[in-house]
Amino acid sequence: MMGLLTVMSPVSFVGAEQETSADMLVTGTYQVPEGWSEVETASSEMTKVYRKAEALEVDAASEITCSYMATNYSLQEYEQLRDMLTNDMVYSKVGAEISSTCTYTEKKDNLFILTADDDSKDYREIVYYVAGEKECFCVEVKEYRTEAESASAAKEKTPEETGKEIAVKFSW
């Protein structure tokens, strides 16, 4: 079943079925596709971690982490935000091949996609950033190569494709 989560300000997450007086603080929502479940032991109030339902107890499994962060950048400064995020990845992922793409969500918000691919690791990292007004919604995907290959062979969505779907459908 597809879950709908509501992102609260500043960094709280509340399920759609929970109605509180804090609903006035809602800044955005995202949906987690069917087949992905929250890893409660790895999640917190500020960060939600998801794995395929059958891999919840597996240590070396692909996962998707959704979080919300405040930034110093307005919507008009999205290029500076993009540059800061790219530079941060370049300096934090030494030895990895870094690629950067810019596109839009379904709601026409700026969406930055950064990929760190280090051949010495059996996984790669893809991060989707939805830029908002001095805020950013982040979808971080840690995709194990063998898991992605198996999903592709079975004509299922890869973790990367699932993470992108979450980011593209996000709305403030």
Tab-separated table of N, CA and C in Angstrom, residues 4-15 22-30 45-46 66-69 135-138 170-172:
chain	number	residue	atom	x	y	z
A	4	LEU	N	1.242	7.949	2.481
A	4	LEU	CA	1.359	9.390	2.304
A	4	LEU	C	1.850	9.967	3.609
A	5	LEU	N	2.975	10.674	3.549
A	5	LEU	CA	3.519	11.288	4.742
A	5	LEU	C	3.467	12.794	4.604
A	6	THR	N	3.257	13.452	5.701
A	6	THR	CA	3.203	14.894	5.717
A	6	THR	C	4.454	15.410	6.427
A	7	VAL	N	5.165	16.312	5.782
A	7	VAL	CA	6.363	16.880	6.372
A	7	VAL	C	5.954	18.105	7.177
A	8	MET	N	6.365	18.146	8.439
A	8	MET	CA	6.016	19.240	9.332
A	8	MET	C	7.222	20.152	9.483
A	9	SER	N	6.996	21.382	9.795
A	9	SER	CA	8.079	22.324	10.040
A	9	SER	C	8.373	22.354	11.534
A	10	PRO	N	9.617	22.375	11.983
A	10	PRO	CA	10.785	22.461	11.147
A	10	PRO	C	11.245	21.119	10.590
A	11	VAL	N	11.196	20.036	11.376
A	11	VAL	CA	11.695	18.785	10.847
A	11	VAL	C	10.960	17.591	11.448
A	12	SER	N	9.667	17.618	11.487
A	12	SER	CA	8.889	16.517	12.032
A	12	SER	C	8.127	15.828	10.916
A	13	PHE	N	7.870	14.549	11.073
A	13	PHE	CA	7.095	13.798	10.098
A	13	PHE	C	5.882	13.225	10.804
A	14	VAL	N	4.722	13.328	10.162
A	14	VAL	CA	3.492	12.808	10.738
A	14	VAL	C	2.758	12.051	9.653
A	15	GLY	N	2.231	10.869	9.981
A	15	GLY	CA	1.447	10.109	9.019
A	15	GLY	C	0.157	10.835	8.690
A	22	ALA	N	-0.862	20.926	14.875
A	22	ALA	CA	0.350	21.331	14.163
A	22	ALA	C	0.160	21.287	12.655
A	23	ASP	N	-1.001	20.847	12.177
A	23	ASP	CA	-1.229	20.758	10.731
A	23	ASP	C	-1.038	22.087	10.024
A	24	MET	N	-1.160	23.196	10.733
A	24	MET	CA	-0.950	24.503	10.119
A	24	MET	C	0.508	24.708	9.726
A	25	LEU	N	1.412	23.897	10.273
A	25	LEU	CA	2.832	24.014	9.985
A	25	LEU	C	3.273	23.158	8.797
A	26	VAL	N	2.358	22.433	8.200
A	26	VAL	CA	2.699	21.513	7.120
A	26	VAL	C	3.354	22.252	5.963
A	27	THR	N	4.486	21.762	5.538
A	27	THR	CA	5.152	22.373	4.399
A	27	THR	C	5.185	21.464	3.185
A	28	GLY	N	4.939	20.189	3.333
A	28	GLY	CA	4.967	19.327	2.166
A	28	GLY	C	4.579	17.899	2.459
A	29	THR	N	4.331	17.155	1.384
A	29	THR	CA	3.970	15.748	1.512
A	29	THR	C	4.734	14.918	0.489
A	30	TYR	N	4.920	13.648	0.821
A	30	TYR	CA	5.505	12.708	-0.132
A	30	TYR	C	4.858	11.346	0.059
A	45	GLU	N	12.434	11.183	14.342
A	45	GLU	CA	11.405	12.188	14.079
A	45	GLU	C	11.780	13.030	12.863
A	46	MET	N	13.081	13.250	12.659
A	46	MET	CA	13.553	14.116	11.582
A	46	MET	C	13.852	13.382	10.283
A	66	CYS	N	14.345	9.810	3.663
A	66	CYS	CA	13.655	11.070	3.376
A	66	CYS	C	13.802	11.990	4.579
A	67	SER	N	14.177	13.224	4.297
A	67	SER	CA	14.338	14.197	5.378
A	67	SER	C	14.067	15.595	4.843
A	68	TYR	N	13.994	16.510	5.763
A	68	TYR	CA	13.697	17.903	5.465
A	68	TYR	C	14.783	18.723	6.127
A	69	MET	N	15.305	19.741	5.433
A	69	MET	CA	16.322	20.570	6.068
A	69	MET	C	16.110	22.037	5.730
A	135	GLU	N	14.388	26.142	2.434
A	135	GLU	CA	14.196	24.770	2.892
A	135	GLU	C	14.424	23.822	1.731
A	136	CYS	N	14.614	22.561	2.072
A	136	CYS	CA	14.920	21.567	1.056
A	136	CYS	C	14.383	20.223	1.532
A	137	PHE	N	13.744	19.492	0.644
A	137	PHE	CA	13.319	18.126	0.932
A	137	PHE	C	14.333	17.210	0.274
A	138	CYS	N	14.860	16.253	1.031
A	138	CYS	CA	15.932	15.381	0.538
A	138	CYS	C	15.471	13.932	0.484
A	170	PHE	N	6.835	14.921	-4.783
A	170	PHE	CA	6.792	15.728	-3.563
A	170	PHE	C	6.142	17.067	-3.859
A	171	SER	N	5.362	17.563	-2.896
A	171	SER	CA	4.800	18.915	-3.063
A	171	SER	C	4.885	19.659	-1.744
A	172	TRP	N	5.216	20.935	-1.857
A	172	TRP	CA	5.304	21.801	-0.686
A	172	TRP	C	3.925	22.161	-0.235
